[in-house]
Amino acid sequence: MIPLAKPELGEEEIALVAETIRSGWITQGPRVAEFETAFASRVGTAHAVATSNCTTALHLSLLALGIGPGDEVIVPPHSYIASANCVLHAGATPVFADISPGSLNLDPAAVAAAITPRTKAIMVVHQIGRPADLVELAALARSKHLTLIEDAACAIGSEYRGKPIGDTTHAPLVCFSFHPRKILSTGDGGMITTGDAALAQKLRLLRQHGMSVNDLQRHRSKTVVTEEYPILGYNYRLTDVQAAIGVAQLRKLDGIVVRRRAIAARYDAGFAGVPGLGIFREPSHARWNQQTYVIRLTGATAAGRDAFMQRLLDDGIASRRGIMSIHREACYVSRFGAQHFPESERASDQCVCLPLYTQMTDAEITTVIDAVRRHAPAVR
Ligand SMILES: Cc1ncc(COP(=O)(O)O)c(C=O)c1O
């Protein structure tokens, strides 16, 4: 069986985890601080705040901006459900704006049309790690006095106009995921980057119960420190055990991205000219980490897509439907009624994610290419 994804974990991660366990400090302590410093330096920003996952990173980002009940946040419907759920968690309303035709990212014209007097922020998702065009969205946000937040769950290792995603040139807050299907994995885990010291401070308060002094500061102090709780906070900590994996993973980032891009290039070449099959190219403004390799079965219905995926499975190849359309899920229909975003819906029905992991052998890559070439032209 060829799986969809496989994190690249090895002796480096095991050694750092063992060292961390032996140190006796296993939650949000020195290893988390080390991971944050290394991450901030890697993406070229002043601050990085680790969280338990990307959903909590997005939730804290909204709270740190003061977004809550009565506010609206514009979100693409074409994303993992967490992109919109975090807005509901903050007590605000997610307002969907469709994606651009041919892209899986927000359409700036649809965003402009969705702005109301209640809009406070735009959440741009770098879907499948493929960077959205931030310049236009950042200009729109500025002109309407809105904050741009980047959901970069999939985008560590990608670059936009020559700078790493996460560098906060275009948005004050950028959120990452370290779920096992992402480029770097800590099991679960998240990170928020920001260039704003006050926002970073607020995020640190919010992620640990609103506590004014963290355990690491208390431990290192030569005088007695008593903490205070000025605001309502959460327990969204990353553990030191997870951070140890993250430190080791981050050191491998460049190699992981190079390998993923090489596999994607082989897929691109293998799928060229196949009738009924579309691929997503690297945008001219970006270097893409190839977090997910998606093909589009042009003209397919959702049933045709499922039949294609079943044929792959029968051949021993795992795949997943493409990105979901959040507004079609029952928990959104029950809240907001039926909504339609045709580009998102078409892309959800026609797209399929293929296996891509750094350890893939040449034979496995060839097996996937041959199976897709065999089955795609028959899809209706
Ligand atoms: C675009 C996007 N946003 C947010 C998330 C949530 O990330 P996490 O699982 O780390 O909470 C995901 C996870 O798949 C995602 O793909």
GROMACS .gro file of C-alpha atoms and ligand atoms in nm:
model
  396
    1MET     CA    1   0.000   0.000   0.000
    2ILE     CA    2   0.134   0.345  -0.090
    3PRO     CA    3   0.017   0.582   0.187
    4LEU     CA    4  -0.085   0.943   0.137
    5ALA     CA    5   0.172   1.090   0.374
    6LYS     CA    6   0.448   0.986   0.610
    7PRO     CA    7   0.633   1.226   0.841
    8GLU     CA    8   1.012   1.217   0.812
    9LEU     CA    9   1.107   1.121   1.168
   10GLY     CA   10   1.437   0.959   1.262
   11GLU     CA   11   1.721   0.926   1.506
   12GLU     CA   12   1.763   1.306   1.541
   13GLU     CA   13   1.408   1.342   1.678
   14ILE     CA   14   1.445   1.035   1.902
   15ALA     CA   15   1.773   1.167   2.049
   16LEU     CA   16   1.632   1.512   2.128
   17VAL     CA   17   1.312   1.367   2.276
   18ALA     CA   18   1.517   1.133   2.498
   19GLU     CA   19   1.738   1.423   2.607
   20THR     CA   20   1.430   1.631   2.688
   21ILE     CA   21   1.267   1.354   2.890
   22ARG     CA   22   1.592   1.299   3.082
   23SER     CA   23   1.606   1.673   3.158
   24GLY     CA   24   1.284   1.639   3.359
   25TRP     CA   25   1.125   1.942   3.191
   26ILE     CA   26   0.853   1.812   2.961
   27THR     CA   27   0.606   2.094   2.904
   28GLN     CA   28   0.646   2.452   2.779
   29GLY     CA   29   0.994   2.520   2.902
   30PRO     CA   30   1.344   2.553   2.754
   31ARG     CA   31   1.282   2.330   2.451
   32VAL     CA   32   0.972   2.528   2.351
   33ALA     CA   33   1.174   2.850   2.386
   34GLU     CA   34   1.449   2.699   2.169
   35PHE     CA   35   1.196   2.590   1.904
   36GLU     CA   36   1.038   2.938   1.902
   37THR     CA   37   1.373   3.114   1.863
   38ALA     CA   38   1.485   2.881   1.584
   39PHE     CA   39   1.150   2.912   1.405
   40ALA     CA   40   1.145   3.294   1.423
   41SER     CA   41   1.498   3.306   1.289
   42ARG     CA   42   1.417   3.058   1.007
   43VAL     CA   43   1.124   3.263   0.875
   44GLY     CA   44   1.285   3.600   0.949
   45THR     CA   45   1.053   3.750   1.207
   46ALA     CA   46   1.103   3.887   1.557
   47HIS     CA   47   0.867   3.662   1.755
   48ALA     CA   48   0.732   3.309   1.735
   49VAL     CA   49   0.479   3.178   1.987
   50ALA     CA   50   0.425   2.801   2.004
   51THR     CA   51   0.077   2.661   2.060
   52SER     CA   52  -0.086   2.320   2.091
   53ASN     CA   53  -0.195   2.320   1.722
   54CYS     CA   54  -0.282   2.558   1.439
   55THR     CA   55  -0.650   2.580   1.532
   56THR     CA   56  -0.554   2.719   1.874
   57ALA     CA   57  -0.294   2.944   1.705
   58LEU     CA   58  -0.570   3.093   1.486
   59HIS     CA   59  -0.809   3.122   1.781
   60LEU     CA   60  -0.548   3.308   1.991
   61SER     CA   61  -0.463   3.535   1.696
   62LEU     CA   62  -0.825   3.645   1.669
   63LEU     CA   63  -0.848   3.699   2.046
   64ALA     CA   64  -0.522   3.894   2.054
   65LEU     CA   65  -0.665   4.127   1.789
   66GLY     CA   66  -0.974   4.178   2.008
   67ILE     CA   67  -1.207   4.006   1.760
   68GLY     CA   68  -1.523   3.864   1.918
   69PRO     CA   69  -1.903   3.869   1.918
   70GLY     CA   70  -2.055   4.104   1.659
   71ASP     CA   71  -1.742   4.096   1.441
   72GLU     CA   72  -1.703   3.929   1.102
   73VAL     CA   73  -1.395   3.762   0.960
   74ILE     CA   74  -1.370   3.681   0.588
   75VAL     CA   75  -1.253   3.323   0.529
   76PRO     CA   76  -1.231   3.106   0.217
   77PRO     CA   77  -1.491   2.827   0.219
   78HIS     CA   78  -1.230   2.614   0.044
   79SER     CA   79  -1.018   2.509   0.342
   80TYR     CA   80  -0.995   2.266   0.626
   81ILE     CA   81  -1.287   2.334   0.861
   82ALA     CA   82  -1.055   2.468   1.135
   83SER     CA   83  -0.998   2.790   0.933
   84ALA     CA   84  -1.361   2.886   0.996
   85ASN     CA   85  -1.416   2.705   1.327
   86CYS     CA   86  -1.161   2.926   1.502
   87VAL     CA   87  -1.371   3.231   1.411
   88LEU     CA   88  -1.673   3.069   1.577
   89HIS     CA   89  -1.457   2.975   1.877
   90ALA     CA   90  -1.377   3.347   1.913
   91GLY     CA   91  -1.752   3.426   1.913
   92ALA     CA   92  -1.729   3.606   1.577
   93THR     CA   93  -1.893   3.521   1.243
   94PRO     CA   94  -1.705   3.362   0.952
   95VAL     CA   95  -1.814   3.521   0.623
   96PHE     CA   96  -1.708   3.316   0.322
   97ALA     CA   97  -1.559   3.458   0.003
   98ASP     CA   98  -1.500   3.227  -0.294
   99ILE     CA   99  -1.163   3.124  -0.436
  100SER     CA  100  -1.026   3.236  -0.773
  101PRO     CA  101  -1.099   3.017  -1.075
  102GLY     CA  102  -0.802   2.791  -1.135
  103SER     CA  103  -0.654   2.863  -0.793
  104LEU     CA  104  -0.738   2.720  -0.456
  105ASN     CA  105  -0.686   3.055  -0.280
  106LEU     CA  106  -0.907   3.356  -0.201
  107ASP     CA  107  -1.035   3.570  -0.489
  108PRO     CA  108  -0.962   3.935  -0.390
  109ALA     CA  109  -1.274   4.055  -0.578
  110ALA     CA  110  -1.491   3.814  -0.379
  111VAL     CA  111  -1.326   3.934  -0.058
  112ALA     CA  112  -1.396   4.299  -0.148
  113ALA     CA  113  -1.762   4.212  -0.212
  114ALA     CA  114  -1.792   4.036   0.126
  115ILE     CA  115  -1.671   4.332   0.337
  116THR     CA  116  -1.937   4.489   0.560
  117PRO     CA  117  -1.917   4.749   0.840
  118ARG     CA  118  -1.871   4.455   1.082
  119THR     CA  119  -1.571   4.303   0.906
  120LYS     CA  120  -1.260   4.313   1.124
  121ALA     CA  121  -1.019   4.076   0.951
  122ILE     CA  122  -0.945   3.874   0.639
  123MET     CA  123  -0.803   3.527   0.685
  124VAL     CA  124  -0.600   3.420   0.385
  125VAL     CA  125  -0.516   3.050   0.360
  126HIS     CA  126  -0.210   2.932   0.170
  127GLN     CA  127  -0.395   2.624   0.052
  128ILE     CA  128  -0.185   2.308   0.002
  129GLY     CA  129   0.117   2.523   0.094
  130ARG     CA  130   0.086   2.715  -0.236
  131PRO     CA  131   0.122   3.083  -0.143
  132ALA     CA  132  -0.173   3.312  -0.208
  133ASP     CA  133  -0.094   3.646  -0.371
  134LEU     CA  134  -0.063   3.853  -0.053
  135VAL     CA  135   0.011   4.196  -0.202
  136GLU     CA  136  -0.341   4.257  -0.334
  137LEU     CA  137  -0.512   4.122  -0.022
  138ALA     CA  138  -0.283   4.321   0.208
  139ALA     CA  139  -0.359   4.640   0.011
  140LEU     CA  140  -0.733   4.569   0.031
  141ALA     CA  141  -0.708   4.504   0.405
  142ARG     CA  142  -0.513   4.828   0.457
  143SER     CA  143  -0.756   5.037   0.252
  144LYS     CA  144  -1.051   4.908   0.460
  145HIS     CA  145  -0.867   4.921   0.797
  146LEU     CA  146  -0.887   4.543   0.836
  147THR     CA  147  -0.624   4.303   0.967
  148LEU     CA  148  -0.490   4.032   0.740
  149ILE     CA  149  -0.420   3.701   0.916
  150GLU     CA  150  -0.235   3.423   0.733
  151ASP     CA  151  -0.349   3.066   0.787
  152ALA     CA  152  -0.016   2.913   0.687
  153ALA     CA  153  -0.099   2.571   0.838
  154CYS     CA  154   0.046   2.405   0.527
  155ALA     CA  155   0.303   2.665   0.425
  156ILE     CA  156   0.624   2.635   0.629
  157GLY     CA  157   0.910   2.622   0.379
  158SER     CA  158   0.718   2.809   0.107
  159GLU     CA  159   0.829   3.154  -0.006
  160TYR     CA  160   0.639   3.455  -0.131
  161ARG     CA  161   0.822   3.710  -0.346
  162GLY     CA  162   1.157   3.580  -0.222
  163LYS     CA  163   1.075   3.578   0.151
  164PRO     CA  164   0.971   3.287   0.372
  165ILE     CA  165   0.603   3.254   0.454
  166GLY     CA  166   0.589   3.362   0.818
  167ASP     CA  167   0.804   3.673   0.782
  168THR     CA  168   0.501   3.901   0.859
  169THR     CA  169   0.574   4.157   0.585
  170HIS     CA  170   0.212   4.144   0.469
  171ALA     CA  171   0.017   4.032   0.776
  172PRO     CA  172   0.090   4.087   1.147
  173LEU     CA  173   0.007   3.727   1.242
  174VAL     CA  174   0.094   3.405   1.059
  175CYS     CA  175  -0.018   3.065   1.194
  176PHE     CA  176   0.139   2.724   1.122
  177SER     CA  177   0.047   2.359   1.188
  178PHE     CA  178   0.272   2.066   1.277
  179HIS     CA  179   0.012   1.794   1.223
  180PRO     CA  180   0.164   1.479   1.065
  181ARG     CA  181   0.031   1.568   0.720
  182LYS     CA  182   0.221   1.895   0.725
  183ILE     CA  183   0.581   1.963   0.613
  184LEU     CA  184   0.716   1.950   0.971
  185SER     CA  185   0.544   1.745   1.236
  186THR     CA  186   0.549   1.739   1.613
  187GLY     CA  187   0.251   1.500   1.636
  188ASP     CA  188   0.027   1.799   1.696
  189GLY     CA  189   0.156   2.152   1.732
  190GLY     CA  190   0.127   2.510   1.613
  191MET     CA  191   0.321   2.834   1.587
  192ILE     CA  192   0.228   3.200   1.547
  193THR     CA  193   0.483   3.441   1.405
  194THR     CA  194   0.456   3.815   1.452
  195GLY     CA  195   0.680   4.119   1.429
  196ASP     CA  196   0.474   4.299   1.695
  197ALA     CA  197   0.612   4.265   2.049
  198ALA     CA  198   0.283   4.367   2.214
  199LEU     CA  199   0.087   4.107   2.017
  200ALA     CA  200   0.346   3.842   2.101
  201GLN     CA  201   0.316   3.927   2.469
  202LYS     CA  202  -0.064   3.902   2.453
  203LEU     CA  203  -0.045   3.567   2.274
  204ARG     CA  204   0.190   3.433   2.542
  205LEU     CA  205  -0.050   3.543   2.815
  206LEU     CA  206  -0.352   3.393   2.638
  207ARG     CA  207  -0.191   3.055   2.570
  208GLN     CA  208  -0.113   2.992   2.935
  209HIS     CA  209  -0.422   3.075   3.142
  210GLY     CA  210  -0.359   3.452   3.125
  211MET     CA  211  -0.065   3.401   3.363
  212SER     CA  212   0.170   3.700   3.382
  213VAL     CA  213   0.492   3.502   3.442
  214ASN     CA  214   0.560   3.168   3.282
  215ASP     CA  215   0.726   2.870   3.450
  216LEU     CA  216   1.055   2.918   3.267
  217GLN     CA  217   1.084   3.281   3.385
  218ARG     CA  218   0.993   3.178   3.740
  219HIS     CA  219   1.243   2.894   3.737
  220ARG     CA  220   1.526   3.120   3.620
  221SER     CA  221   1.450   3.403   3.862
  222LYS     CA  222   1.682   3.459   4.157
  223THR     CA  223   1.403   3.628   4.350
  224VAL     CA  224   1.060   3.501   4.448
  225VAL     CA  225   0.805   3.572   4.175
  226THR     CA  226   0.429   3.554   4.222
  227GLU     CA  227   0.224   3.540   3.906
  228GLU     CA  228  -0.096   3.731   3.830
  229TYR     CA  229  -0.388   3.658   3.596
  230PRO     CA  230  -0.494   3.988   3.437
  231ILE     CA  231  -0.697   3.832   3.154
  232LEU     CA  232  -0.895   3.516   3.083
  233GLY     CA  233  -0.660   3.270   2.918
  234TYR     CA  234  -0.648   2.914   2.786
  235ASN     CA  235  -0.425   2.612   2.811
  236TYR     CA  236  -0.290   2.602   2.454
  237ARG     CA  237   0.067   2.504   2.549
  238LEU     CA  238   0.302   2.296   2.337
  239THR     CA  239   0.497   2.039   2.538
  240ASP     CA  240   0.878   2.032   2.550
  241VAL     CA  241   0.863   1.677   2.416
  242GLN     CA  242   0.680   1.802   2.106
  243ALA     CA  243   0.915   2.101   2.079
  244ALA     CA  244   1.214   1.864   2.084
  245ILE     CA  245   1.071   1.692   1.776
  246GLY     CA  246   1.011   2.037   1.625
  247VAL     CA  247   1.372   2.149   1.678
  248ALA     CA  248   1.499   1.837   1.500
  249GLN     CA  249   1.238   1.870   1.225
  250LEU     CA  250   1.321   2.235   1.159
  251ARG     CA  251   1.684   2.143   1.092
  252LYS     CA  252   1.559   1.914   0.812
  253LEU     CA  253   1.325   2.169   0.653
  254ASP     CA  254   1.535   2.263   0.351
  255GLY     CA  255   1.603   1.900   0.260
  256ILE     CA  256   1.237   1.804   0.303
  257VAL     CA  257   1.123   2.083   0.070
  258VAL     CA  258   1.386   2.001  -0.196
  259ARG     CA  259   1.280   1.634  -0.197
  260ARG     CA  260   0.908   1.713  -0.208
  261ARG     CA  261   0.962   1.952  -0.499
  262ALA     CA  262   1.156   1.686  -0.687
  263ILE     CA  263   0.874   1.431  -0.644
  264ALA     CA  264   0.618   1.693  -0.751
  265ALA     CA  265   0.825   1.771  -1.061
  266ARG     CA  266   0.817   1.401  -1.154
  267TYR     CA  267   0.438   1.399  -1.111
  268ASP     CA  268   0.406   1.719  -1.320
  269ALA     CA  269   0.603   1.558  -1.603
  270GLY     CA  270   0.416   1.227  -1.571
  271PHE     CA  271   0.073   1.390  -1.588
  272ALA     CA  272   0.143   1.627  -1.878
  273GLY     CA  273  -0.102   1.591  -2.162
  274VAL     CA  274  -0.334   1.338  -1.994
  275PRO     CA  275  -0.691   1.408  -2.110
  276GLY     CA  276  -0.924   1.517  -1.830
  277LEU     CA  277  -0.638   1.583  -1.586
  278GLY     CA  278  -0.532   1.925  -1.454
  279ILE     CA  279  -0.239   2.006  -1.229
  280PHE     CA  280  -0.151   2.310  -1.020
  281ARG     CA  281   0.164   2.496  -1.123
  282GLU     CA  282   0.392   2.699  -0.899
  283PRO     CA  283   0.276   3.062  -0.910
  284SER     CA  284   0.533   3.307  -1.051
  285HIS     CA  285   0.530   3.497  -0.720
  286ALA     CA  286   0.619   3.197  -0.507
  287ARG     CA  287   0.835   2.899  -0.425
  288TRP     CA  288   0.598   2.620  -0.328
  289ASN     CA  289   0.683   2.362  -0.059
  290GLN     CA  290   0.453   2.103  -0.225
  291GLN     CA  291   0.283   2.023   0.106
  292THR     CA  292   0.003   1.848  -0.087
  293TYR     CA  293   0.003   1.734  -0.449
  294VAL     CA  294  -0.344   1.785  -0.592
  295ILE     CA  295  -0.475   1.683  -0.933
  296ARG     CA  296  -0.798   1.809  -1.085
  297LEU     CA  297  -1.026   1.573  -1.275
  298THR     CA  298  -1.168   1.838  -1.504
  299GLY     CA  299  -1.533   1.772  -1.580
  300ALA     CA  300  -1.573   1.512  -1.303
  301THR     CA  301  -1.863   1.495  -1.060
  302ALA     CA  302  -1.802   1.407  -0.695
  303ALA     CA  303  -1.922   1.053  -0.774
  304GLY     CA  304  -1.672   1.026  -1.061
  305ARG     CA  305  -1.395   1.148  -0.830
  306ASP     CA  306  -1.486   0.886  -0.569
  307ALA     CA  307  -1.489   0.610  -0.834
  308PHE     CA  308  -1.141   0.725  -0.945
  309MET     CA  309  -1.015   0.717  -0.585
  310GLN     CA  310  -1.160   0.367  -0.543
  311ARG     CA  311  -0.968   0.252  -0.852
  312LEU     CA  312  -0.647   0.392  -0.701
  313LEU     CA  313  -0.723   0.217  -0.373
  314ASP     CA  314  -0.782  -0.112  -0.560
  315ASP     CA  315  -0.433  -0.059  -0.706
  316GLY     CA  316  -0.290  -0.014  -0.353
  317ILE     CA  317  -0.264   0.366  -0.364
  318ALA     CA  318  -0.413   0.588  -0.093
  319SER     CA  319  -0.562   0.923  -0.193
  320ARG     CA  320  -0.799   1.181  -0.041
  321ARG     CA  321  -1.063   1.405  -0.185
  322GLY     CA  322  -0.932   1.758  -0.243
  323ILE     CA  323  -0.997   2.042  -0.005
  324MET     CA  324  -1.344   2.054   0.147
  325SER     CA  325  -1.607   2.327   0.100
  326ILE     CA  326  -1.673   2.424   0.461
  327HIS     CA  327  -2.012   2.585   0.394
  328ARG     CA  328  -2.151   2.248   0.280
  329GLU     CA  329  -2.082   2.077   0.614
  330ALA     CA  330  -2.385   2.022   0.837
  331CYS     CA  331  -2.250   2.226   1.126
  332TYR     CA  332  -2.231   2.532   0.895
  333VAL     CA  333  -2.557   2.467   0.709
  334SER     CA  334  -2.738   2.442   1.043
  335ARG     CA  335  -2.596   2.779   1.151
  336PHE     CA  336  -2.597   2.980   0.829
  337GLY     CA  337  -2.836   2.796   0.593
  338ALA     CA  338  -2.750   2.690   0.238
  339GLN     CA  339  -2.475   2.898   0.081
  340HIS     CA  340  -2.309   2.850  -0.258
  341PHE     CA  341  -1.954   2.920  -0.367
  342PRO     CA  342  -1.927   2.763  -0.712
  343GLU     CA  343  -1.548   2.772  -0.754
  344SER     CA  344  -1.491   2.612  -0.415
  345GLU     CA  345  -1.760   2.348  -0.476
  346ARG     CA  346  -1.627   2.257  -0.822
  347ALA     CA  347  -1.272   2.230  -0.687
  348SER     CA  348  -1.388   2.011  -0.394
  349ASP     CA  349  -1.575   1.779  -0.630
  350GLN     CA  350  -1.297   1.749  -0.888
  351CYS     CA  351  -0.972   1.749  -0.690
  352VAL     CA  352  -0.783   1.455  -0.543
  353CYS     CA  353  -0.472   1.458  -0.319
  354LEU     CA  354  -0.205   1.205  -0.417
  355PRO     CA  355   0.066   1.037  -0.207
  356LEU     CA  356   0.372   1.253  -0.146
  357TYR     CA  357   0.633   1.191   0.123
  358THR     CA  358   1.008   1.230   0.122
  359GLN     CA  359   1.080   0.857   0.156
  360MET     CA  360   0.883   0.769  -0.162
  361THR     CA  361   1.083   0.541  -0.387
  362ASP     CA  362   1.114   0.590  -0.762
  363ALA     CA  363   0.910   0.274  -0.810
  364GLU     CA  364   0.628   0.410  -0.591
  365ILE     CA  365   0.625   0.740  -0.781
  366THR     CA  366   0.606   0.551  -1.111
  367THR     CA  367   0.325   0.330  -0.977
  368VAL     CA  368   0.118   0.638  -0.885
  369ILE     CA  369   0.183   0.808  -1.219
  370ASP     CA  370   0.089   0.498  -1.418
  371ALA     CA  371  -0.230   0.440  -1.218
  372VAL     CA  372  -0.344   0.802  -1.252
  373ARG     CA  373  -0.269   0.802  -1.626
  374ARG     CA  374  -0.467   0.480  -1.662
  375HIS     CA  375  -0.774   0.583  -1.463
  376ALA     CA  376  -0.810   0.962  -1.509
  377PRO     CA  377  -0.928   0.968  -1.873
  378ALA     CA  378  -1.225   0.743  -1.782
  379VAL     CA  379  -1.358   0.974  -1.508
  380ARG     CA  380  -1.697   1.140  -1.560
  381LIG     C1  381  -0.556   2.530   0.616
  381LIG     C2  382  -0.560   2.470   0.754
  381LIG     N1  383  -0.587   2.548   0.860
  381LIG     C3  384  -0.588   2.499   0.985
  381LIG     C4  385  -0.564   2.366   1.010
  381LIG     C5  386  -0.569   2.314   1.150
  381LIG     O1  387  -0.443   2.272   1.193
  381LIG     P1  388  -0.427   2.184   1.327
  381LIG     O2  389  -0.468   2.044   1.293
  381LIG     O3  390  -0.282   2.195   1.360
  381LIG     O4  391  -0.514   2.245   1.430
  381LIG     C6  392  -0.536   2.281   0.904
  381LIG     C7  393  -0.510   2.139   0.928
  381LIG     O5  394  -0.523   2.052   0.846
  381LIG     C8  395  -0.534   2.333   0.772
  381LIG     O6  396  -0.507   2.256   0.665
   0.00000   0.00000   0.00000
